[in-house]
PDB file of C-alpha atoms in Angstrom:
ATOM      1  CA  UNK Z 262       0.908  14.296  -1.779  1.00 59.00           C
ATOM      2  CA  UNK Z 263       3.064  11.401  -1.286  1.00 76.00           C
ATOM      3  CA  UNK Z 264       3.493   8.341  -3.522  1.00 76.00           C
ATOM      4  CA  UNK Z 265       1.894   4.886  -2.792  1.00 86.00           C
ATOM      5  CA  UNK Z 266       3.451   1.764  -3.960  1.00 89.00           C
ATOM      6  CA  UNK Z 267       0.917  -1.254  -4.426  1.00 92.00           C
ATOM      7  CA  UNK Z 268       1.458  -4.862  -4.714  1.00 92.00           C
ATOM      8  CA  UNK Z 269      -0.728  -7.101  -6.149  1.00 94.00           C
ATOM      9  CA  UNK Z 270      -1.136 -10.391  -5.122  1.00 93.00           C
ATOM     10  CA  UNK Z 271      -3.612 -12.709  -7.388  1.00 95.00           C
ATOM     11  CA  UNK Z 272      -4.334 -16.195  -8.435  1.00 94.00           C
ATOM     12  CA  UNK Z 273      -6.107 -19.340  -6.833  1.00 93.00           C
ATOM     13  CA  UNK Z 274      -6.366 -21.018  -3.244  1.00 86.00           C
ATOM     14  CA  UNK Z 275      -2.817 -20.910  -3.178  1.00 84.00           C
ATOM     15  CA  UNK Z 276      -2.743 -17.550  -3.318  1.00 86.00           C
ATOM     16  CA  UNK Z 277      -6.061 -17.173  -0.613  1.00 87.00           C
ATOM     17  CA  UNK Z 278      -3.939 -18.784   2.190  1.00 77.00           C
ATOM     18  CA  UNK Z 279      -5.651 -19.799   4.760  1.00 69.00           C
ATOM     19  CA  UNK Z 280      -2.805 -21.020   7.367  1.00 70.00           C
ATOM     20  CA  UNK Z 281      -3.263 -20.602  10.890  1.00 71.00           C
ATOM     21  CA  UNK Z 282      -0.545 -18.253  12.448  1.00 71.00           C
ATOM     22  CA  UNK Z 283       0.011 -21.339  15.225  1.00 75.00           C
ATOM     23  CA  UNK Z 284       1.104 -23.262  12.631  1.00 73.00           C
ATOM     24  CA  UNK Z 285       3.185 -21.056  10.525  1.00 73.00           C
ATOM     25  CA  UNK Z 286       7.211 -21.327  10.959  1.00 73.00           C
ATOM     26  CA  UNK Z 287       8.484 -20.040  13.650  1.00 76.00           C
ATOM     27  CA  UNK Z 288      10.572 -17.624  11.888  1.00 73.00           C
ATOM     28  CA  UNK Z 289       7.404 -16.387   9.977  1.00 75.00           C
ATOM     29  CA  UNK Z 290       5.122 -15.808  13.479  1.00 78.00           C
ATOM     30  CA  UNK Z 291       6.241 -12.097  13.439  1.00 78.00           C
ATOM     31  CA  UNK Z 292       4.757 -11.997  10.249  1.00 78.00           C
ATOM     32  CA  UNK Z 293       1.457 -12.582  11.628  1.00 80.00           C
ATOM     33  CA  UNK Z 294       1.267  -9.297  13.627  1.00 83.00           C
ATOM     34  CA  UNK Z 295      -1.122  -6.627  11.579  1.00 86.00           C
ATOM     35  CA  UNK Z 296       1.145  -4.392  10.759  1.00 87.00           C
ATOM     36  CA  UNK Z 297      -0.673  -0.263  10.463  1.00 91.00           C
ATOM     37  CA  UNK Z 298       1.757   1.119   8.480  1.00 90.00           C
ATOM     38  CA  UNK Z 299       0.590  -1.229   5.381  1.00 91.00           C
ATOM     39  CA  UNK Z 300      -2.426  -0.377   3.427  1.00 91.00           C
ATOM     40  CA  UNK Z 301      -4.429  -3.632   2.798  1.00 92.00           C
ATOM     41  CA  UNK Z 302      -7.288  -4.669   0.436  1.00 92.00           C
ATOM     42  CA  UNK Z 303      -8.403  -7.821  -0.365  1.00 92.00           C
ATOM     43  CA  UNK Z 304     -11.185  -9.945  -2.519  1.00 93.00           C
ATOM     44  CA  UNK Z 305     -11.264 -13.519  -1.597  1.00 91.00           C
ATOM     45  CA  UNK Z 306     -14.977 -14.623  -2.544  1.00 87.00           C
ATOM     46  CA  UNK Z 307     -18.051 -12.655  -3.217  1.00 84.00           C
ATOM     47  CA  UNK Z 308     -18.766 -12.430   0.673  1.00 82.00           C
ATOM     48  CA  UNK Z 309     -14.971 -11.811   1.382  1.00 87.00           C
ATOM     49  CA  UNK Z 310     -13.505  -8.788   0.871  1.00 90.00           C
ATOM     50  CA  UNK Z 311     -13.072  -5.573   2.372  1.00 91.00           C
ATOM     51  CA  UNK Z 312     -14.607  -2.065   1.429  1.00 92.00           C
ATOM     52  CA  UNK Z 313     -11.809   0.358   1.086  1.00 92.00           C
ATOM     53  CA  UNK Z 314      -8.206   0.360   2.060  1.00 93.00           C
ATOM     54  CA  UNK Z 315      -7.558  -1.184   5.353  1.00 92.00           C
ATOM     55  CA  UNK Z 316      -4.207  -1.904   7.057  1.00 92.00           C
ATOM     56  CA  UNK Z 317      -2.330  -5.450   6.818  1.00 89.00           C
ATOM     57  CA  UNK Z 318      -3.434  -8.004   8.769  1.00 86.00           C
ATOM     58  CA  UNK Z 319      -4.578 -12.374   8.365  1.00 81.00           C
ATOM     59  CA  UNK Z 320      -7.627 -12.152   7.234  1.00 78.00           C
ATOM     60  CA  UNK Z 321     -10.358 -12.651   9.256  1.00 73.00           C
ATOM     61  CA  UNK Z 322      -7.857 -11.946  12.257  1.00 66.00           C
ATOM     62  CA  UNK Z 323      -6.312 -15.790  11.859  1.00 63.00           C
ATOM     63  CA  UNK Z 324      -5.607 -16.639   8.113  1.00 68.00           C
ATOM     64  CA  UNK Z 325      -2.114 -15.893   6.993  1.00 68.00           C
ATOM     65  CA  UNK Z 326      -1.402 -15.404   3.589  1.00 76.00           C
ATOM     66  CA  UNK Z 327       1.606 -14.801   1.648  1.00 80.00           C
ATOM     67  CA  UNK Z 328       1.197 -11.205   1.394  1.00 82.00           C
ATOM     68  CA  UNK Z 329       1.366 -10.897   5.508  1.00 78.00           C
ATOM     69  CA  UNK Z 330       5.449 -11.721   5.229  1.00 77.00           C
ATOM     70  CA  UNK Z 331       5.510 -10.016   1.956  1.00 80.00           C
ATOM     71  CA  UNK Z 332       4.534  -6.442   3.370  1.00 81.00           C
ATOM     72  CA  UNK Z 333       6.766  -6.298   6.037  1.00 78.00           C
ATOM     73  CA  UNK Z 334      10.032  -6.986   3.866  1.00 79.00           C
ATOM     74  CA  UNK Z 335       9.013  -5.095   0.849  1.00 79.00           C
ATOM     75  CA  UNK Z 336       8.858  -2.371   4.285  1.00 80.00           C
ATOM     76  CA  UNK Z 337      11.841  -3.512   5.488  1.00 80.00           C
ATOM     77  CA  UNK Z 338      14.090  -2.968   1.772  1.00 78.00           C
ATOM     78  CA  UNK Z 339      11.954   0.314   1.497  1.00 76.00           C
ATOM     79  CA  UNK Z 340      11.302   2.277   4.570  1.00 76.00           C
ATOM     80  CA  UNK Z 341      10.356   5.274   3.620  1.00 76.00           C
ATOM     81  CA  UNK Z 342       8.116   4.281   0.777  1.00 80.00           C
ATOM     82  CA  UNK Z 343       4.468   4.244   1.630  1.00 87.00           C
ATOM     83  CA  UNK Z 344       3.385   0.485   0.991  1.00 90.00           C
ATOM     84  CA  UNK Z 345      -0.136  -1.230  -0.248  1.00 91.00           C
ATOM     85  CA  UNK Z 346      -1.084  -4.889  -0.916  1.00 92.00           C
ATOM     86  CA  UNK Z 347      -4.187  -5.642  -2.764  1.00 94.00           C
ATOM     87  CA  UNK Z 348      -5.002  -9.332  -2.996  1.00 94.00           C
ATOM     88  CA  UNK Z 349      -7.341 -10.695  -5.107  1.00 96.00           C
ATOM     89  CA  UNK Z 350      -7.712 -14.850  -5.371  1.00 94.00           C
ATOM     90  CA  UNK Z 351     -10.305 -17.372  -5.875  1.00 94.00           C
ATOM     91  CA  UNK Z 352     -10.231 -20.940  -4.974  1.00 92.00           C
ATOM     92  CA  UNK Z 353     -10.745 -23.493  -7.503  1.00 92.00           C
ATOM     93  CA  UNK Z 354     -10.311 -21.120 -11.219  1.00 95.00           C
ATOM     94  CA  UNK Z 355      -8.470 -21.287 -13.827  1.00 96.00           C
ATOM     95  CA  UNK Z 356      -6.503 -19.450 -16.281  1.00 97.00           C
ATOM     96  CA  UNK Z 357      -8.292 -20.687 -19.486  1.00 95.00           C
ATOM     97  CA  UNK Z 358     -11.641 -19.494 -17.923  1.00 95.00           C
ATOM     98  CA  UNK Z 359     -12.124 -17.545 -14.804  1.00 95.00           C
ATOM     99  CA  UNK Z 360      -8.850 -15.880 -15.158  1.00 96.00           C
ATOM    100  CA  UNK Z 361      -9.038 -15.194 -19.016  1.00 96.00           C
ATOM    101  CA  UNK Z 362      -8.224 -11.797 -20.063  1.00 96.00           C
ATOM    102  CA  UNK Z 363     -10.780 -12.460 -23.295  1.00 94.00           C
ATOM    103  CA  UNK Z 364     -13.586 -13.307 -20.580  1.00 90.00           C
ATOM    104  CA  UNK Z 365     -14.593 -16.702 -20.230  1.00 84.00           C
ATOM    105  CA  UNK Z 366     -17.035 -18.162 -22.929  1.00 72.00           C
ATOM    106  CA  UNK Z 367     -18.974 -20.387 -20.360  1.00 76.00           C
ATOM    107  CA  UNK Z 368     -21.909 -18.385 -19.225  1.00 74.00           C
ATOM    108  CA  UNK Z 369     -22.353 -17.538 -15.653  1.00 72.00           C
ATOM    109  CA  UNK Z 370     -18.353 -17.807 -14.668  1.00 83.00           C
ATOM    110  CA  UNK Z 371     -16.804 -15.426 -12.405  1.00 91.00           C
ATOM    111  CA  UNK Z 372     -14.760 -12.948 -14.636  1.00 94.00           C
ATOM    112  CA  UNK Z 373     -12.036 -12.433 -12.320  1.00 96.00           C
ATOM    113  CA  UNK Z 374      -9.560 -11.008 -15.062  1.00 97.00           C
ATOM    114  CA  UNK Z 375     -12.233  -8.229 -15.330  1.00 96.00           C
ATOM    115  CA  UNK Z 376     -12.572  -7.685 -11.705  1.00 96.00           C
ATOM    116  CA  UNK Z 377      -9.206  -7.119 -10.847  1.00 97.00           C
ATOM    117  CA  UNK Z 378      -8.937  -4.542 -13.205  1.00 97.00           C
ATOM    118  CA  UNK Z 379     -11.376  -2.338 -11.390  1.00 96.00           C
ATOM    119  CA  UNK Z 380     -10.444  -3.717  -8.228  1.00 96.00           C
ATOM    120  CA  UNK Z 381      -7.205  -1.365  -9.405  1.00 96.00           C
ATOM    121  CA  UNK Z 382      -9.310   1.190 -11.053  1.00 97.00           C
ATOM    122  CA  UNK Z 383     -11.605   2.007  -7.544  1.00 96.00           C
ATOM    123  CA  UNK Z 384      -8.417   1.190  -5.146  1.00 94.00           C
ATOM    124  CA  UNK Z 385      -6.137   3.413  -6.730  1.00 95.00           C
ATOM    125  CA  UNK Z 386      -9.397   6.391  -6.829  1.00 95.00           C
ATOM    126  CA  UNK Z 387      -9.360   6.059  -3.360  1.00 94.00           C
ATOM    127  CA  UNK Z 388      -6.126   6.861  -3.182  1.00 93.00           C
ATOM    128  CA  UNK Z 389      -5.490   9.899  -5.421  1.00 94.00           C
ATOM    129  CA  UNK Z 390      -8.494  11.026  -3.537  1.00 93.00           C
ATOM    130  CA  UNK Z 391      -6.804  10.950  -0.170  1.00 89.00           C
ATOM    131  CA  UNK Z 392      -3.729  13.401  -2.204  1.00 90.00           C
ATOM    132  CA  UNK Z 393      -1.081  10.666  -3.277  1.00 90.00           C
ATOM    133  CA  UNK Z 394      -0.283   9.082  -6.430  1.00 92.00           C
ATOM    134  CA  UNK Z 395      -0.857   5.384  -6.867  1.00 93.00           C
ATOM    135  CA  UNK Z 396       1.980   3.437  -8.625  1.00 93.00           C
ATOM    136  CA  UNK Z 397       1.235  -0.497  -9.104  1.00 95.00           C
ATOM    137  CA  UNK Z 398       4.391  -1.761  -8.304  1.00 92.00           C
ATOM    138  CA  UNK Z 399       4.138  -5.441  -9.108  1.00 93.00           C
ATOM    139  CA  UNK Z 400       2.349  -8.911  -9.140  1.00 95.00           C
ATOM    140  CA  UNK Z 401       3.031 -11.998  -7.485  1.00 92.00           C
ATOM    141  CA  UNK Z 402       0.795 -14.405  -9.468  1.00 94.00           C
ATOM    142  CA  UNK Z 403       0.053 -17.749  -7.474  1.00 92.00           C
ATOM    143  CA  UNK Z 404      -1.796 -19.988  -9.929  1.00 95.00           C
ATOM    144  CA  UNK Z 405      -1.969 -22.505 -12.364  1.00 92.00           C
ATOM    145  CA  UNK Z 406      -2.940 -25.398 -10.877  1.00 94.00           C
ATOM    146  CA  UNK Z 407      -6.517 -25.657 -12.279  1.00 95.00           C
ATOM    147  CA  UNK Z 408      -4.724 -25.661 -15.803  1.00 96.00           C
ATOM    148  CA  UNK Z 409      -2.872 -28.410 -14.958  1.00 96.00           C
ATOM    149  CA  UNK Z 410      -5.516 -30.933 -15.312  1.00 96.00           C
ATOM    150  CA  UNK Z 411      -6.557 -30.717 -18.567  1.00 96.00           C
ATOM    151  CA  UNK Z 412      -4.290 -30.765 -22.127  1.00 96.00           C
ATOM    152  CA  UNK Z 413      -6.499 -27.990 -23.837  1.00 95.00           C
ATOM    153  CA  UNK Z 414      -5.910 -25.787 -20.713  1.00 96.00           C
ATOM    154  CA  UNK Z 415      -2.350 -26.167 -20.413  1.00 97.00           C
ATOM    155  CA  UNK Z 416      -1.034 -25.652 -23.979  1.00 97.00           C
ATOM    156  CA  UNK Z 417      -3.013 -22.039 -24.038  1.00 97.00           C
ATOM    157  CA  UNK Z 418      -1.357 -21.109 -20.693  1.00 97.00           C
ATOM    158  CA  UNK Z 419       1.865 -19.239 -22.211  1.00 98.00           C
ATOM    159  CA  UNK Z 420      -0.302 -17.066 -24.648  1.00 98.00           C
ATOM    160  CA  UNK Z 421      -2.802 -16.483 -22.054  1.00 98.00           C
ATOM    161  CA  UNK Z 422      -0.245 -15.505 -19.159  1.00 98.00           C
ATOM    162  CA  UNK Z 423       1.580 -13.151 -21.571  1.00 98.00           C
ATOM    163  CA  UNK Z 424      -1.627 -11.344 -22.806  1.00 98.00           C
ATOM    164  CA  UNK Z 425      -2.434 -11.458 -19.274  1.00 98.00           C
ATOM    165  CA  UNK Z 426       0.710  -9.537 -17.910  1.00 98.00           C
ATOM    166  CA  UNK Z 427       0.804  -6.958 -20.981  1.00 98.00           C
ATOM    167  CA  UNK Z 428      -3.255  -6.428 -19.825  1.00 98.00           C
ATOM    168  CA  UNK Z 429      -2.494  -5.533 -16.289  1.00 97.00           C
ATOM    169  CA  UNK Z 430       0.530  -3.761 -17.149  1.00 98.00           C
ATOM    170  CA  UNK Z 431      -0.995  -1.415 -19.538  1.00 98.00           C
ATOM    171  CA  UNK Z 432      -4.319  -0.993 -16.939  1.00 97.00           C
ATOM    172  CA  UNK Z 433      -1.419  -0.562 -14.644  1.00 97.00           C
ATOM    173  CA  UNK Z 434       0.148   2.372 -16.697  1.00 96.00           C
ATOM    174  CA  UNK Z 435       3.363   0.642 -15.789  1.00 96.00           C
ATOM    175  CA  UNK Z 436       4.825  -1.088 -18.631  1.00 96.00           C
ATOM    176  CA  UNK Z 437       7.725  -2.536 -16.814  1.00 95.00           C
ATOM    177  CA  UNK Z 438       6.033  -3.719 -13.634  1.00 95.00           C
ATOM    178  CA  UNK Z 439       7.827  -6.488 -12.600  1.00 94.00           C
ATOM    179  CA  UNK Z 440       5.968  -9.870 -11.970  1.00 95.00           C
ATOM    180  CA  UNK Z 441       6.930 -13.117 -10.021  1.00 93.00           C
ATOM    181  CA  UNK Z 442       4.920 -16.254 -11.044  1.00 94.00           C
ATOM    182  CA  UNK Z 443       5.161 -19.340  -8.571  1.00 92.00           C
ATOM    183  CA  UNK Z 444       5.636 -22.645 -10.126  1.00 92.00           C
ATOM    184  CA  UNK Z 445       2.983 -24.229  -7.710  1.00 91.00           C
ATOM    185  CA  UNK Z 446       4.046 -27.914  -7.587  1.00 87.00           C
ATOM    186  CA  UNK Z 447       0.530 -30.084  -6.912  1.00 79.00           C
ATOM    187  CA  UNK Z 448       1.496 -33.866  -6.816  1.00 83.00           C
ATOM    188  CA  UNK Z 449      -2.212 -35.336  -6.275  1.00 87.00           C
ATOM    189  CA  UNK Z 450      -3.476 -37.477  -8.953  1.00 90.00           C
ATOM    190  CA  UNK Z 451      -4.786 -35.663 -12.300  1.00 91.00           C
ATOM    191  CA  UNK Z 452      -2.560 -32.919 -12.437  1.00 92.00           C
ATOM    192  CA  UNK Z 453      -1.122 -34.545 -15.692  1.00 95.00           C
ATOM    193  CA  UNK Z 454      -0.183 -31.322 -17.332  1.00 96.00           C
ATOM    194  CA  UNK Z 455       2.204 -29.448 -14.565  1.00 94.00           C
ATOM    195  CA  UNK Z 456       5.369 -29.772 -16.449  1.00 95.00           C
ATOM    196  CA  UNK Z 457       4.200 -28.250 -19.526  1.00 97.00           C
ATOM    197  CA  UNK Z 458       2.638 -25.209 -17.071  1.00 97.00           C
ATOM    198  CA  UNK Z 459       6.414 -24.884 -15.875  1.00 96.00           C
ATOM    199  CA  UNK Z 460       7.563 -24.509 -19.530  1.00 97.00           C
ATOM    200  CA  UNK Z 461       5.310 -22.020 -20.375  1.00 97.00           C
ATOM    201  CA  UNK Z 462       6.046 -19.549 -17.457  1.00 97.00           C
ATOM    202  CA  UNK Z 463      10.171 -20.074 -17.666  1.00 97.00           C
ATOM    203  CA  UNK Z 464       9.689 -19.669 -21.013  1.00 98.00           C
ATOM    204  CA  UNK Z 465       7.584 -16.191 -20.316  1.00 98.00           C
ATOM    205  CA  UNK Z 466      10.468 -15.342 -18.107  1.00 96.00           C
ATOM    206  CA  UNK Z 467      13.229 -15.927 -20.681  1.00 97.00           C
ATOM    207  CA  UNK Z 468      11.473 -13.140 -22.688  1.00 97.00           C
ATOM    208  CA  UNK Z 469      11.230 -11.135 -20.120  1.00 96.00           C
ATOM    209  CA  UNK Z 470      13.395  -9.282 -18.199  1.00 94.00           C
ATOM    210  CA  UNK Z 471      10.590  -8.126 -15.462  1.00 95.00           C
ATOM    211  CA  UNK Z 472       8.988 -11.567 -15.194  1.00 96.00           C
ATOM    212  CA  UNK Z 473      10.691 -13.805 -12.762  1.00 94.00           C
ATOM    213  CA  UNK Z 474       9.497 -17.376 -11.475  1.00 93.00           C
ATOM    214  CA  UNK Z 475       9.971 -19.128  -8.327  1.00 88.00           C
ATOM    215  CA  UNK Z 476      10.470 -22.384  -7.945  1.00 82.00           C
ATOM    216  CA  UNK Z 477       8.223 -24.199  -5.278  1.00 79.00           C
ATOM    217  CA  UNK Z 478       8.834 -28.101  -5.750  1.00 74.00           C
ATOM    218  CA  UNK Z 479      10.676 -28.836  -2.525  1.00 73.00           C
ATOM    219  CA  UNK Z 480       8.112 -26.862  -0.612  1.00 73.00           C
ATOM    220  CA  UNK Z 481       5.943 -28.852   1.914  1.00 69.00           C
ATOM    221  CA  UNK Z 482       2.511 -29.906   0.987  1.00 73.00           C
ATOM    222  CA  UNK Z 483      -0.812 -30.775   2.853  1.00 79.00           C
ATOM    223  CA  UNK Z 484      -1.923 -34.026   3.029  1.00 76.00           C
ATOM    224  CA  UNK Z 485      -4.144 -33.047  -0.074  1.00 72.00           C
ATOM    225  CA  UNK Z 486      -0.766 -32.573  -1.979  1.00 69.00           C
ATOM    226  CA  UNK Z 487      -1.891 -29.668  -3.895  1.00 76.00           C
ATOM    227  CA  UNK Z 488      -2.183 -27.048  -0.962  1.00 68.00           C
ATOM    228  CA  UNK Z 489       1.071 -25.292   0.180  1.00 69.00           C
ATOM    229  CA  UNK Z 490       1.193 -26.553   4.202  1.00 64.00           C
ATOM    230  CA  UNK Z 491       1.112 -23.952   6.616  1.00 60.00           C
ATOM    231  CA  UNK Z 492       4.806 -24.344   7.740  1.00 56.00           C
ATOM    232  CA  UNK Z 493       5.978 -23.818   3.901  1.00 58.00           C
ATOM    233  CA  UNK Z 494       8.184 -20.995   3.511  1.00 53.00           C
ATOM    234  CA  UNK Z 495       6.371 -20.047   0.284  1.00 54.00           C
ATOM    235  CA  UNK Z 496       6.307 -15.971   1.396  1.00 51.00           C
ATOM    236  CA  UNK Z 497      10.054 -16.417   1.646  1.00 53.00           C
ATOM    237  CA  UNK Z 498      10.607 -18.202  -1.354  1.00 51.00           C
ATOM    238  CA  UNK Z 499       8.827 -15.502  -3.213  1.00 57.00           C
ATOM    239  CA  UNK Z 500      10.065 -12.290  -1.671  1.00 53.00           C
ATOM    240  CA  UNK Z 501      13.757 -13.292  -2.412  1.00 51.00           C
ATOM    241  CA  UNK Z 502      12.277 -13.555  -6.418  1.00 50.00           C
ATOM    242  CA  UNK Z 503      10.110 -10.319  -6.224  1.00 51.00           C
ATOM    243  CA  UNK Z 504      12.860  -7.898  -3.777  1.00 43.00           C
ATOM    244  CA  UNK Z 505      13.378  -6.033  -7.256  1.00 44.00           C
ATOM    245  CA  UNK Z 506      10.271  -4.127  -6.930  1.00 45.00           C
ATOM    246  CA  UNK Z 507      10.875  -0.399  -6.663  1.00 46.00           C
TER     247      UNK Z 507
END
């Protein structure tokens, strides 16, 4: 059998993407194409998501995502590899609760950290079972701005992310997986706490050699100033951080 490398891409909206390949740069409209040679899976809401691997493409045939741009350079530094990206994203969650690798204590809350872990567990079955070996390669983590608007969120956001990336590397089996973490930049009213989100992942990174952040304050913003717009060049920005990947 051959070896599969697989990508993970999780977070909030940020990290859905919803922008409309007319819209994209034009440098990034290639990026748009499905591309077969990609294996794909994605969880997006309870009604979105696909049932086994698929090949890359904007979901629902017109919503580009950063993972669309990611796939075809991670293919393009590593031809020969065979290449999977599994997203799973949630609009609207936090770190604190949704995202908490101790579960959330509110009753009734999606339990996302929980789900991605056997989003990885049945993806990477269906691969052994098809004769190659599944090797999870790295996370690009696109979140944080639900934690930015409260204090109590915020301060717990270093200890959290840090349990969170020794979790998923150890359900990973891949204690050095390297992960990129984007320092999403929302300027609308009541995201007090965004500096202090910052410190916590450079400060992940500085004790880390596999952790990298990428910086996403002079990025464009829709008019909501919290959503990346679609001509941003966040895929870029975070390709150049995460090229390491094996």
């Amino acid at each position: 059998g051959s070896f599969s490398l697989v990508d993970i891409v999780a977070g909030q909206s940020n990290a859905v993407g919803a922008a409309h390949p007319d819209y994209v740069l034009e440098q990034s409209r290639p990026f748009c194409a499905p591309n077969e040679d990609i294996r794909y899976c994605f969880w997006v809401h309870e009604a979105v998501y696909t049932e086994g691997w698929t090949h890359l493409r904007p979901i629902g045939g017109y919503s580009f995502g950063v993972e669309m741009m990611m796939g075809y350079t991670l293919e393009e530094a590593a031809p020969q590899r065979n290449l999977a990206v599994m997203k799973y994203a949630y609009n609207g969650v936090s770190l604190a609760c949704e995202w908490n690798p101790n579960g959330c204590p509110e009753d009734g809350t999606l339990e996302l950290f929980a789900g991605l872990k056997q989003w990885m567990t049945d993806y990477r079955i269906l691969i052994e079972n098809e004769g190659d070996t599944c090797h999870f390669a790295g996370l690009t983590w696109i979140q944080g701005e639900s934690d930015m608007m409260a204090e109590w969120q915020a301060v717990m956001y270093k200890d959290l992310m840090t349990q969170f990336i020794d979790d998923i590397r150890t359900h990973a089996n891949n204690p050095d997986m390297p992960v990129v973490m984007a320092l999403v930049n929302p300027t609308a009213s009541g995201f007090n706490h965004v500096d202090l989100i910052h410190q916590g992942m450079h400060e992940i990174a500085a004790n880390d050699s596999k952790v990298a952040t990428a910086t996403c304050r002079d990025l464009p913003l829709r008019s909501d100033n919290i959503h990346f717009a679609a001509d941003s060049a966040t895929p870029a920005r975070l390709e150049n951080e995460g090229i390491a990947i094996p």
